[in-house]
Coordinates of N, CA and C and ligand atoms in Angstrom, one line a residue:
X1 N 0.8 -1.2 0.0 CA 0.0 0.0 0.0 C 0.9 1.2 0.0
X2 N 0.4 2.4 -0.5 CA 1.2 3.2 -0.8 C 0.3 4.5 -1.2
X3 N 0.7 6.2 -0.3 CA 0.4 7.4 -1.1 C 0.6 7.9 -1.6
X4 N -0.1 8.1 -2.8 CA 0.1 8.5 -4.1 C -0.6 10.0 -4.3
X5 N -0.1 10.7 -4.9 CA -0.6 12.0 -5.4 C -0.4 12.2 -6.4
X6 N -2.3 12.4 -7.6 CA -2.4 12.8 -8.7 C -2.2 14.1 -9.0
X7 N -1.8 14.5 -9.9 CA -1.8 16.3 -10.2 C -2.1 16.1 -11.7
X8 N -3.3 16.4 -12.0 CA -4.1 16.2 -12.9 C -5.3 16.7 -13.2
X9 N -5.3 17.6 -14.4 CA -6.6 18.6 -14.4 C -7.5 18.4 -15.6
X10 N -7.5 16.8 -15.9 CA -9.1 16.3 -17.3 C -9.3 15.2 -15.6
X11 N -11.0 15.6 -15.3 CA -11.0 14.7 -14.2 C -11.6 13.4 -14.5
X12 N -11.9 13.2 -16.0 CA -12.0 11.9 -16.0 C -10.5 11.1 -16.0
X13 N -9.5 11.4 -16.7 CA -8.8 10.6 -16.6 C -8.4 10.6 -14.8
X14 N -8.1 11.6 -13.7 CA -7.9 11.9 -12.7 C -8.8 11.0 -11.9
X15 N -10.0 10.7 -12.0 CA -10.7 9.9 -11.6 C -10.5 8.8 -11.7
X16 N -10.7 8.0 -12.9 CA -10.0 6.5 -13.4 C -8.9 6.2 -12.6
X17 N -7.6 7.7 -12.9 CA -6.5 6.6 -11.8 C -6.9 6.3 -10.7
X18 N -7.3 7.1 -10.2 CA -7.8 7.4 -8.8 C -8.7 5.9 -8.5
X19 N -9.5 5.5 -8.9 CA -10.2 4.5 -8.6 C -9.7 3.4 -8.6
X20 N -8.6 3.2 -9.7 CA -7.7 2.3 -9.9 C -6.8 1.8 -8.8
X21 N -6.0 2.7 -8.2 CA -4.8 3.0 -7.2 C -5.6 2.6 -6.1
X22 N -6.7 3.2 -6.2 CA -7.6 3.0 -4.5 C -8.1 1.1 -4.6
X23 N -8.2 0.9 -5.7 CA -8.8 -0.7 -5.8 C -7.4 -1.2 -5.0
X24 N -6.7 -1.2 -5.5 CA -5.5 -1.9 -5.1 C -5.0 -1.6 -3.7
X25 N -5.2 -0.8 -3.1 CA -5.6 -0.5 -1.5 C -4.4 0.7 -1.5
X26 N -4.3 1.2 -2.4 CA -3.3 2.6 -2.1 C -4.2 3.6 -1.3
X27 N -3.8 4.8 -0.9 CA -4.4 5.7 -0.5 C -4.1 7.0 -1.8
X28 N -5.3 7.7 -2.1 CA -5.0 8.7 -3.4 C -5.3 9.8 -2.7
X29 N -4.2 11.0 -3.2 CA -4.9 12.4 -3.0 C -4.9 12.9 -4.6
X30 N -6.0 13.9 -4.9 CA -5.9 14.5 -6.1 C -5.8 15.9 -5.9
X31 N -5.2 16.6 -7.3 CA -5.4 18.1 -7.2 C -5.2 18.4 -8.3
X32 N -6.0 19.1 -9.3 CA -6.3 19.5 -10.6 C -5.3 20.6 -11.1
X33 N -4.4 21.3 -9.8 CA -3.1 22.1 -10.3 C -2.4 22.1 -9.7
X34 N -0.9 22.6 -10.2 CA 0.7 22.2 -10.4 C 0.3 23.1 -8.4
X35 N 0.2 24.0 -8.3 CA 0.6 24.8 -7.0 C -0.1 24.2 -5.7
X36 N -1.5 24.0 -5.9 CA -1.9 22.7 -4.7 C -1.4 21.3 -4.6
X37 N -1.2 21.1 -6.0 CA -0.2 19.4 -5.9 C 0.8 19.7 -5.2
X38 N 1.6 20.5 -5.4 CA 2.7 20.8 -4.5 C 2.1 20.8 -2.9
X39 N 1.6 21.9 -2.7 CA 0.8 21.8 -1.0 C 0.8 20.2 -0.6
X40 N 0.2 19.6 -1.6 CA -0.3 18.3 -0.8 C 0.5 17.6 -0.8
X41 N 1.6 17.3 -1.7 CA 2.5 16.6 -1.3 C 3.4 17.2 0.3
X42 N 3.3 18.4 0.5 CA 3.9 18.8 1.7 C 2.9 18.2 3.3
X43 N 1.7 18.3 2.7 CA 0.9 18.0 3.8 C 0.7 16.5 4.5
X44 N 1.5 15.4 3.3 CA 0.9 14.3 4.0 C 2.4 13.6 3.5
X45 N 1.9 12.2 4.2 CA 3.3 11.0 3.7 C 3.2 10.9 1.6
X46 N 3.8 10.9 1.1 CA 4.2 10.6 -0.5 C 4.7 9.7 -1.0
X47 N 4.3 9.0 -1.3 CA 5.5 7.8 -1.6 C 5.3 8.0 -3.3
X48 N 4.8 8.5 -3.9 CA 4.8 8.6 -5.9 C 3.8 9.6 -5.9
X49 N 4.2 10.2 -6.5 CA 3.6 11.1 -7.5 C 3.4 11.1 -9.3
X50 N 2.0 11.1 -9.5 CA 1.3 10.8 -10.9 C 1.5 12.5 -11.3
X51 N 2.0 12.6 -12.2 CA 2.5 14.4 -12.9 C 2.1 14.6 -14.1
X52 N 0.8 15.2 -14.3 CA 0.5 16.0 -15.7 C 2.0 17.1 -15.6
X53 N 1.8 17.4 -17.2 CA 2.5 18.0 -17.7 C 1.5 19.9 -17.8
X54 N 0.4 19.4 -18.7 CA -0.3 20.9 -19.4 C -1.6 21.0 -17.8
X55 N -0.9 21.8 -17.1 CA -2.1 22.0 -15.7 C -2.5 23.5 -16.2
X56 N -3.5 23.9 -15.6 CA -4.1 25.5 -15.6 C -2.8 26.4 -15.1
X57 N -1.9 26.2 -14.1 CA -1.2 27.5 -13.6 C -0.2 26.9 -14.1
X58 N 0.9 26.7 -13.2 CA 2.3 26.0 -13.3 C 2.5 24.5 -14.1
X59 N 3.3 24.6 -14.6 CA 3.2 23.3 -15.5 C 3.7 22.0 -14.9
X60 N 3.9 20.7 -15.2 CA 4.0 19.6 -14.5 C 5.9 19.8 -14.6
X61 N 6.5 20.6 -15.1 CA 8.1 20.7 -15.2 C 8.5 21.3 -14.2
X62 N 7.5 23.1 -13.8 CA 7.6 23.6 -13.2 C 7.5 23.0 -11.7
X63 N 6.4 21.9 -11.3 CA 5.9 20.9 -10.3 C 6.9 20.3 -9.8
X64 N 7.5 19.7 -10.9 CA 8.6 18.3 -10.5 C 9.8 19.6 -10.0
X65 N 10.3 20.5 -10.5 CA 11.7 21.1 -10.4 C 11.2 21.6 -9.0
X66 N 10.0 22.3 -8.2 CA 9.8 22.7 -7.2 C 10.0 21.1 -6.1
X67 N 9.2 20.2 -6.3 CA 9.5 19.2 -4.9 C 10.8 18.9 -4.8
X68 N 11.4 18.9 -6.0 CA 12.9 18.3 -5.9 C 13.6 19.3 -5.2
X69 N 13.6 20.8 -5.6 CA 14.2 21.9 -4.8 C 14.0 21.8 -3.3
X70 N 12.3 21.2 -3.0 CA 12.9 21.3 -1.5 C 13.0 20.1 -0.9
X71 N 13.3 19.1 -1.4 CA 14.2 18.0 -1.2 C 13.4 16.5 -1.3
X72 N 12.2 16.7 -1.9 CA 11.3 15.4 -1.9 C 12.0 14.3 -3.2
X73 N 12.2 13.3 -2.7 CA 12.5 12.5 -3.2 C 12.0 11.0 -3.6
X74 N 10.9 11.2 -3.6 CA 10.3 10.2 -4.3 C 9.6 10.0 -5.2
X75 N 9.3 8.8 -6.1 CA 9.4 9.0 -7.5 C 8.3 9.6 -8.0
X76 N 8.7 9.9 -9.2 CA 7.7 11.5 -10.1 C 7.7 10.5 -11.3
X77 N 6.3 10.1 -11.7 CA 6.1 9.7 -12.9 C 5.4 10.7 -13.6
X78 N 6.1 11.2 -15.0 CA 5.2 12.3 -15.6 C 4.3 11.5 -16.5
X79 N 3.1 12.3 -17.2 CA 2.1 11.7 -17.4 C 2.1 13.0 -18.6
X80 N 2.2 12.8 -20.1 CA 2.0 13.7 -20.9 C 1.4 13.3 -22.1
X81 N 0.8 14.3 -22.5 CA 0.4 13.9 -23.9 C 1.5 14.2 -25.2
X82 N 2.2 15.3 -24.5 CA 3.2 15.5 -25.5 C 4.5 13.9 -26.1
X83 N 4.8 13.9 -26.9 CA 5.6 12.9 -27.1 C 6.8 13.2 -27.3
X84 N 6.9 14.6 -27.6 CA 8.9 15.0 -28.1 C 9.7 14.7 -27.0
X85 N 10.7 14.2 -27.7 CA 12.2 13.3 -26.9 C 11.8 14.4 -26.1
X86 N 12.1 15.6 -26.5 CA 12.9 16.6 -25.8 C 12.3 17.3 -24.7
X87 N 10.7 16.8 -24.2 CA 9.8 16.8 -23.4 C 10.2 16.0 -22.5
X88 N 11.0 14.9 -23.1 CA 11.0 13.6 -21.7 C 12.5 13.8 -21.4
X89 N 13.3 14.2 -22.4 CA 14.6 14.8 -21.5 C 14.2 15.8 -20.4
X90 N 13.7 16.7 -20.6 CA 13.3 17.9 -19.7 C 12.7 17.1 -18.0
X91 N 11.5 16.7 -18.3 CA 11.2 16.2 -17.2 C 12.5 15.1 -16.2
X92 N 12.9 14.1 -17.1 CA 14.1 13.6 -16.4 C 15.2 14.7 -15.8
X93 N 15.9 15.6 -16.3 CA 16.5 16.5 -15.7 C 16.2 17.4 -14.7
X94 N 14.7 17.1 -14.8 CA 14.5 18.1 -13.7 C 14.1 17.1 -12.5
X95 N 14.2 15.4 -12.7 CA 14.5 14.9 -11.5 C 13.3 13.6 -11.2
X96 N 12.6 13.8 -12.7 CA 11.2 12.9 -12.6 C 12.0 11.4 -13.2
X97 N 11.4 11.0 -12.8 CA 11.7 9.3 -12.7 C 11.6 8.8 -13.9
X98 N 10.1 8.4 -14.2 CA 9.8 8.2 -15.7 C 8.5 8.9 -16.3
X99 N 8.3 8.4 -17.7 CA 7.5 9.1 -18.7 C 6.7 8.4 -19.1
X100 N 5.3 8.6 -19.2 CA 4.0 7.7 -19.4 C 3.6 8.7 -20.7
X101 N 3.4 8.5 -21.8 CA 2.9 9.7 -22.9 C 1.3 8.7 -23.3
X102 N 0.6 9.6 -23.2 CA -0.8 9.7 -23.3 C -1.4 9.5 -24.8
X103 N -2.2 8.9 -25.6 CA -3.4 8.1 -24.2 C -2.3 6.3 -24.0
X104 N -2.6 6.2 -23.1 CA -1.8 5.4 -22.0 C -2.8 4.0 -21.9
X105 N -2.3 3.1 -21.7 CA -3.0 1.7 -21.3 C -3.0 2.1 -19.4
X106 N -4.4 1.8 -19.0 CA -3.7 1.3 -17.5 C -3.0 0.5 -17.1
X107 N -3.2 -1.0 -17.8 CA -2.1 -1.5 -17.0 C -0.5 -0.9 -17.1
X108 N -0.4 -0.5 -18.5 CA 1.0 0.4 -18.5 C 1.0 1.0 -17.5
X109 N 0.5 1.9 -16.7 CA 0.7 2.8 -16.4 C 0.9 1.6 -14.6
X110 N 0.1 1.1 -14.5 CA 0.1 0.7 -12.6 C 1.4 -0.2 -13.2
X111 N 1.7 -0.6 -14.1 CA 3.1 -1.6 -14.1 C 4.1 -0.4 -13.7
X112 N 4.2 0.6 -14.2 CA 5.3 1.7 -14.1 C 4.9 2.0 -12.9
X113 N 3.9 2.1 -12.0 CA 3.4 2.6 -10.8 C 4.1 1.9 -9.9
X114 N 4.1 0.2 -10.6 CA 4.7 -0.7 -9.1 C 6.1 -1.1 -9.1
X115 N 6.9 -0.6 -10.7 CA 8.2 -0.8 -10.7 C 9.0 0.4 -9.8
X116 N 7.8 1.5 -9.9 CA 9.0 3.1 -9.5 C 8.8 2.4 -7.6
X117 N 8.0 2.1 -7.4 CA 7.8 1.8 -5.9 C 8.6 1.1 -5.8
X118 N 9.0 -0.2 -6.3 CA 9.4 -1.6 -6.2 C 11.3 -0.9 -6.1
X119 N 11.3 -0.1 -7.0 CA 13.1 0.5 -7.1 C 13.5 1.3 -6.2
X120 N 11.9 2.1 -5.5 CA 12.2 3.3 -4.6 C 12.6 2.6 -2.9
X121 N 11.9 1.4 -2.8 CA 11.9 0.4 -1.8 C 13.2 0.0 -1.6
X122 N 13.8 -0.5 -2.6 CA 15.0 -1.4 -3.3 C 16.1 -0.5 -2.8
X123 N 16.2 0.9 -3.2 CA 16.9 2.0 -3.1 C 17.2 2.0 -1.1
X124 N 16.3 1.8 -1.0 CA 16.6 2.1 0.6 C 16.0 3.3 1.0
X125 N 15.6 3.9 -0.1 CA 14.9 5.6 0.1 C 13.7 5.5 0.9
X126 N 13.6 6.3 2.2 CA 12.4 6.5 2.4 C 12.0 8.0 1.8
X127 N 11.1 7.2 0.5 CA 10.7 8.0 -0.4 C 9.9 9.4 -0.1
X128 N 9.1 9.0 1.3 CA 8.2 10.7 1.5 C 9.0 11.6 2.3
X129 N 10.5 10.9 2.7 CA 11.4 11.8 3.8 C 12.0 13.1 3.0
X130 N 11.5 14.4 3.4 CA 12.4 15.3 3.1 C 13.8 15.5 3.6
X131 N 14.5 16.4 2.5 CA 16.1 16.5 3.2 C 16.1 17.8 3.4
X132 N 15.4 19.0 3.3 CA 15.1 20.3 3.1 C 14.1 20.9 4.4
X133 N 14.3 21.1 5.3 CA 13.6 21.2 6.4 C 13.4 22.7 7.0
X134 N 12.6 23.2 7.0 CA 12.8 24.5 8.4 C 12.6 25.0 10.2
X135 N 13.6 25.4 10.0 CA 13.0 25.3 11.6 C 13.6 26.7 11.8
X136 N 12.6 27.7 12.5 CA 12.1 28.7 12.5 C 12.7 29.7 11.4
X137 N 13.8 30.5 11.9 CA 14.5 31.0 9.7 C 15.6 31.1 9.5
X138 N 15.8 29.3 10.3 CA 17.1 28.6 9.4 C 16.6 27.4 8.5
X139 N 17.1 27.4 7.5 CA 17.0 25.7 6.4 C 17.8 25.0 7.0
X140 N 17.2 23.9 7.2 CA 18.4 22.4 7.2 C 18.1 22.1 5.9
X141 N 19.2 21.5 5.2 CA 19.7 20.7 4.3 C 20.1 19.8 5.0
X142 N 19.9 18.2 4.6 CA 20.6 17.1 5.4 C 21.9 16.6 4.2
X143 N 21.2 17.4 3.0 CA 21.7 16.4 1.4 C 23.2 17.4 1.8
X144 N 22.7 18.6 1.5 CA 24.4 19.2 1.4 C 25.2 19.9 2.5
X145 N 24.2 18.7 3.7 CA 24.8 19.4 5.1 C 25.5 20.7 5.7
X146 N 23.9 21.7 6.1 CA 24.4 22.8 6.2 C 23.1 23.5 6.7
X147 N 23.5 24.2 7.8 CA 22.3 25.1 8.0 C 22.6 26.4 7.1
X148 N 21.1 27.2 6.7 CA 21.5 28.2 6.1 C 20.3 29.4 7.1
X149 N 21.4 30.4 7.6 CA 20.2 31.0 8.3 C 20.5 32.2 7.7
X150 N 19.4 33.8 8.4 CA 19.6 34.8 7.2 C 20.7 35.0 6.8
X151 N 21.6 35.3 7.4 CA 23.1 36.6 7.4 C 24.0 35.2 7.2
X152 N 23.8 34.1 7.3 CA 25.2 32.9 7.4 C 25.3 31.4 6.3
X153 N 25.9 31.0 6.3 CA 25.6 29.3 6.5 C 26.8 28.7 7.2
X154 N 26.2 27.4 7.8 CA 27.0 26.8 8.8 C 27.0 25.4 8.5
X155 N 28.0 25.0 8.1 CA 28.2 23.9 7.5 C 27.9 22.3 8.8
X156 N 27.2 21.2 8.6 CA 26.5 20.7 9.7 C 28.1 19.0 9.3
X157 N 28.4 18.5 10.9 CA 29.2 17.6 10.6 C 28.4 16.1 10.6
X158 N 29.2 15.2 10.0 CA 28.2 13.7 10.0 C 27.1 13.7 10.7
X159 N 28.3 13.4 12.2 CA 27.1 13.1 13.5 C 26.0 14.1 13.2
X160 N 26.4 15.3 13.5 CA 25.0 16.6 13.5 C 24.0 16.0 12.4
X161 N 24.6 15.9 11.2 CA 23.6 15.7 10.3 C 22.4 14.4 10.4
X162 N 22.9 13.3 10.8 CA 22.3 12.4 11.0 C 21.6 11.8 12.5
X163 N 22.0 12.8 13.8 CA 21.1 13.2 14.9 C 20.2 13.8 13.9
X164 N 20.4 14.9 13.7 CA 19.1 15.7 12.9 C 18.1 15.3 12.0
X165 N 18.6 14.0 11.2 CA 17.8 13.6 10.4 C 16.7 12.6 11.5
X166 N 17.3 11.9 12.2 CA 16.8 10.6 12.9 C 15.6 12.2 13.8
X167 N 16.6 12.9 14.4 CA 15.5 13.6 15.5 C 13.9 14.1 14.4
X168 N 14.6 14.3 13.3 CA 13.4 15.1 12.1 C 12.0 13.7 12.0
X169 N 12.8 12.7 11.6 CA 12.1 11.7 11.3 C 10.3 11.3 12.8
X170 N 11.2 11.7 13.4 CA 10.3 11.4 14.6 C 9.6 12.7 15.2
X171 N 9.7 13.8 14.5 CA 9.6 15.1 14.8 C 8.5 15.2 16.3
X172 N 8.5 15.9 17.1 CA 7.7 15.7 18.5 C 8.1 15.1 19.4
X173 N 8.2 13.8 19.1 CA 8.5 13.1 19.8 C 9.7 12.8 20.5
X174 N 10.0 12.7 21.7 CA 11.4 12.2 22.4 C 12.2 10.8 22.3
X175 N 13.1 11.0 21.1 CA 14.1 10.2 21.1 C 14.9 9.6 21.9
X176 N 14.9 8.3 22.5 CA 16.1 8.3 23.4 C 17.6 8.1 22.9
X177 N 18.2 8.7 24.2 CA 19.4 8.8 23.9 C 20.0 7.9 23.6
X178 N 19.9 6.5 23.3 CA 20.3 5.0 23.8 C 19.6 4.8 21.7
X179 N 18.7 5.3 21.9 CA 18.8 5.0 20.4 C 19.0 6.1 19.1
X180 N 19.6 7.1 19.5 CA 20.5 8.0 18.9 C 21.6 7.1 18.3
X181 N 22.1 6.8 19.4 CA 23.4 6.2 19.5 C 23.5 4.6 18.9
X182 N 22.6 3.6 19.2 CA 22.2 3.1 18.1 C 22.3 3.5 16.7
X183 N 21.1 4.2 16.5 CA 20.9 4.3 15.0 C 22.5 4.7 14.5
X184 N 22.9 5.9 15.1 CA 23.9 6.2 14.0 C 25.0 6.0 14.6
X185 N 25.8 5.5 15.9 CA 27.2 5.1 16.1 C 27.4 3.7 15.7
X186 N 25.8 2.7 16.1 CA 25.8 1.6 15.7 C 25.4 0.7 17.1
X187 N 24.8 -0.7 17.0 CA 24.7 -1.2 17.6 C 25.8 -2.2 18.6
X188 N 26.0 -2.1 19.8 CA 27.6 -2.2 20.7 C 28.5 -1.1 20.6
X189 N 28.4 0.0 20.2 CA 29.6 0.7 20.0 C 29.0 2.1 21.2
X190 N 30.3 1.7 21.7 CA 30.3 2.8 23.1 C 30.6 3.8 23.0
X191 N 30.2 5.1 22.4 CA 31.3 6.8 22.4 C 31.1 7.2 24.2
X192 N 32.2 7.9 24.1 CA 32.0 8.4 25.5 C 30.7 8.6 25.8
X193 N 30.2 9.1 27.0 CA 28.8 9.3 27.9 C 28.4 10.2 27.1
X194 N 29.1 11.6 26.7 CA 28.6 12.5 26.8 C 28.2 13.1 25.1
X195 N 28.9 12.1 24.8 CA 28.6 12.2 22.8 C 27.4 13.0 22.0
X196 N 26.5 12.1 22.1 CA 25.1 13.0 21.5 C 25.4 14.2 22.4
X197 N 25.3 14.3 23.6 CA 24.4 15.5 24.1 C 25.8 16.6 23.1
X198 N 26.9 16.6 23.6 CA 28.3 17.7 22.7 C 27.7 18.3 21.6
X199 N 27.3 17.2 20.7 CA 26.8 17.6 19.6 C 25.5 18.1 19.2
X200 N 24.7 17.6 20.5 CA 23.5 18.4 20.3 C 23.9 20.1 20.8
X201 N 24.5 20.4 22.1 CA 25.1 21.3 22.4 C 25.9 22.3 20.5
X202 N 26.5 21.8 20.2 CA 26.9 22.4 19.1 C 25.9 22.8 17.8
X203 N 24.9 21.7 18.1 CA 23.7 21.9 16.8 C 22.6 23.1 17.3
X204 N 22.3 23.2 18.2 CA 21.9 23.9 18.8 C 22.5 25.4 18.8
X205 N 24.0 25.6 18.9 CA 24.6 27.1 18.6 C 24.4 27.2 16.9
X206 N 24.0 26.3 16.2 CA 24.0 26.5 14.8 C 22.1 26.7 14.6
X207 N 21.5 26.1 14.9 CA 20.0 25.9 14.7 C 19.1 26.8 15.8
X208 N 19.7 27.3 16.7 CA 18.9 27.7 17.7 C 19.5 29.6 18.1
X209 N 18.1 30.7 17.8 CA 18.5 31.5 17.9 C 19.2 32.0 19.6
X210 N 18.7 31.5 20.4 CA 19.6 31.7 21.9 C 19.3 30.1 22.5
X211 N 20.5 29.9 21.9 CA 21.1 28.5 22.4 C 21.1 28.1 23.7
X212 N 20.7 28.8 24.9 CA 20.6 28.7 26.0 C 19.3 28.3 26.3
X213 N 18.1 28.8 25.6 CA 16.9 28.7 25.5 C 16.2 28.0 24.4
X214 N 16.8 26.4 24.4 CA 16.4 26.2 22.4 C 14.5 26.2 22.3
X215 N 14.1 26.3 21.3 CA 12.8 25.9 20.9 C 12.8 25.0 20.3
X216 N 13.6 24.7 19.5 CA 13.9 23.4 18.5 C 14.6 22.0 18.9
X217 N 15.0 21.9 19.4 CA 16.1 21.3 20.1 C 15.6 20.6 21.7
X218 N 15.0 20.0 21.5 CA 14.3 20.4 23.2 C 15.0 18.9 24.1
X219 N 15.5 19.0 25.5 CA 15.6 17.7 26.4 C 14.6 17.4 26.6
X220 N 14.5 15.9 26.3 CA 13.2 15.5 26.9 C 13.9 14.8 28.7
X221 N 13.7 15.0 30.0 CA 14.4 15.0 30.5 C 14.3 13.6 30.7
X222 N 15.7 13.2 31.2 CA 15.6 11.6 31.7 C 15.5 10.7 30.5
X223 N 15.6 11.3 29.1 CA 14.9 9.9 28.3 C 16.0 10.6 26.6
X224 N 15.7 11.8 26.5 CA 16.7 12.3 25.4 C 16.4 13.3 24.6
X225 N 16.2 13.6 23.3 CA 16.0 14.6 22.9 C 14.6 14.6 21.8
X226 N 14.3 15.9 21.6 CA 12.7 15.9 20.6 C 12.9 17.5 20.1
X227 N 12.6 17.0 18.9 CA 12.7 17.5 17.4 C 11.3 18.6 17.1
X228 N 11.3 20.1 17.6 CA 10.0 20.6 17.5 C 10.1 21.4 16.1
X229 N 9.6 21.1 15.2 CA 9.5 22.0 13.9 C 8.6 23.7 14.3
Ligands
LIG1 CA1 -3.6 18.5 -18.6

């Protein structure tokens, strides 16, 4: 099972997928333009995205080059009527997976539906995890490790980056310290006592406007740290 987001503005064809994906026990969201498709993909889990090309406002090129900028990475099948090569170069460059050119068989289309999943799986990608993050008005990047806040950027090290990711992943919630250290020193492997917290200490003078007082960054006491966007 898997969420999928149409962006697709003939609503019969938008419907059909839609009915299709949901038979098969996916969950579907739709939206008939390029600038709410985007919203929705921000609003929920994504695991594929179905991408018209010719939408009312922003085009399906314009669509794909926006999620990829803020770090969504999972797969973008475009969906066009147009056929020129130089249509499906375009969309691949800007980061879309593959090309479905219209009018389309369904089964073509859910075969390409369950290969892009089947490779995104394969990949190890957790496909709906952003790498592009904000927290209050600094960006995390986790891809090119770095906070970027107004006046600066501050380049983020391993550890930092991947506390950050694991804290992001679980956002709210209190992570324990025991499985920080886990996930990313490894399972048996002892760093000093004081390890995560150093570095949370340091992520915090980079992420947090008075590091003394974090918002973002928070101790959960007794148990470890939690991730407040
Ligand atoms: Ca269209």
């Amino acid at each position: 099972m898997a969420h999928i987001v149409i962006i697709e503005d003939e609503p019969d064809l938008a419907m059909g997928l839609r009915d299709n994906l949901e038979f098969e026990k996916n969950t579907v969201a739709h939206s008939a333009t390029g600038v709410e498709g985007v919203a929705l993909v921000a609003q929920q889990r994504t695991d594929l995205v179905l991408l018209d090309i010719m939408l009312p406002d922003i085009d399906g090129f314009e669509v794909c080059r926006r999620l990829r900028e803020q770090g969504y990475t999972m797969p973008i099948i475009i969906l066009s009527a147009r056929s020129q090569e130089i249509d499906k170069v375009r969309g691949l460059e800007l980061g879309a997976d593959d090309y479905v050119t219209k009018p389309f068989s369904l089964r073509e289309l859910l075969a390409r539906v369950h290969a892009a999943l089947r490779r995104s799986d394969a990949a190890g990608a957790t496909p709906a995890k952003k790498t592009v993050f904000k927290l209050g008005d600094r960006q995390v990047d986790l891809v090119r490790q770095k906070i970027i806040a107004p006046t600066e950027e501050m380049p983020l090290g391993y550890y930092e980056t991947e506390i950050l990711r694991v804290l992001y992943d679980r956002a709210g919630e209190a992570v324990p310290r025991a499985e920080l250290l886990e996930k990313i020193w490894g399972v048996g492997v002892y760093p000093a006592d004081r390890t995560v917290d150093n570095h949370i200490v340091s992520l915090r003078r980079k992420i947090e406007v008075d590091a003394k007082n974090p918002r973002h960054i928070l101790t959960a006491h007794a148990v470890g740290y939690k991730l407040v966007l």
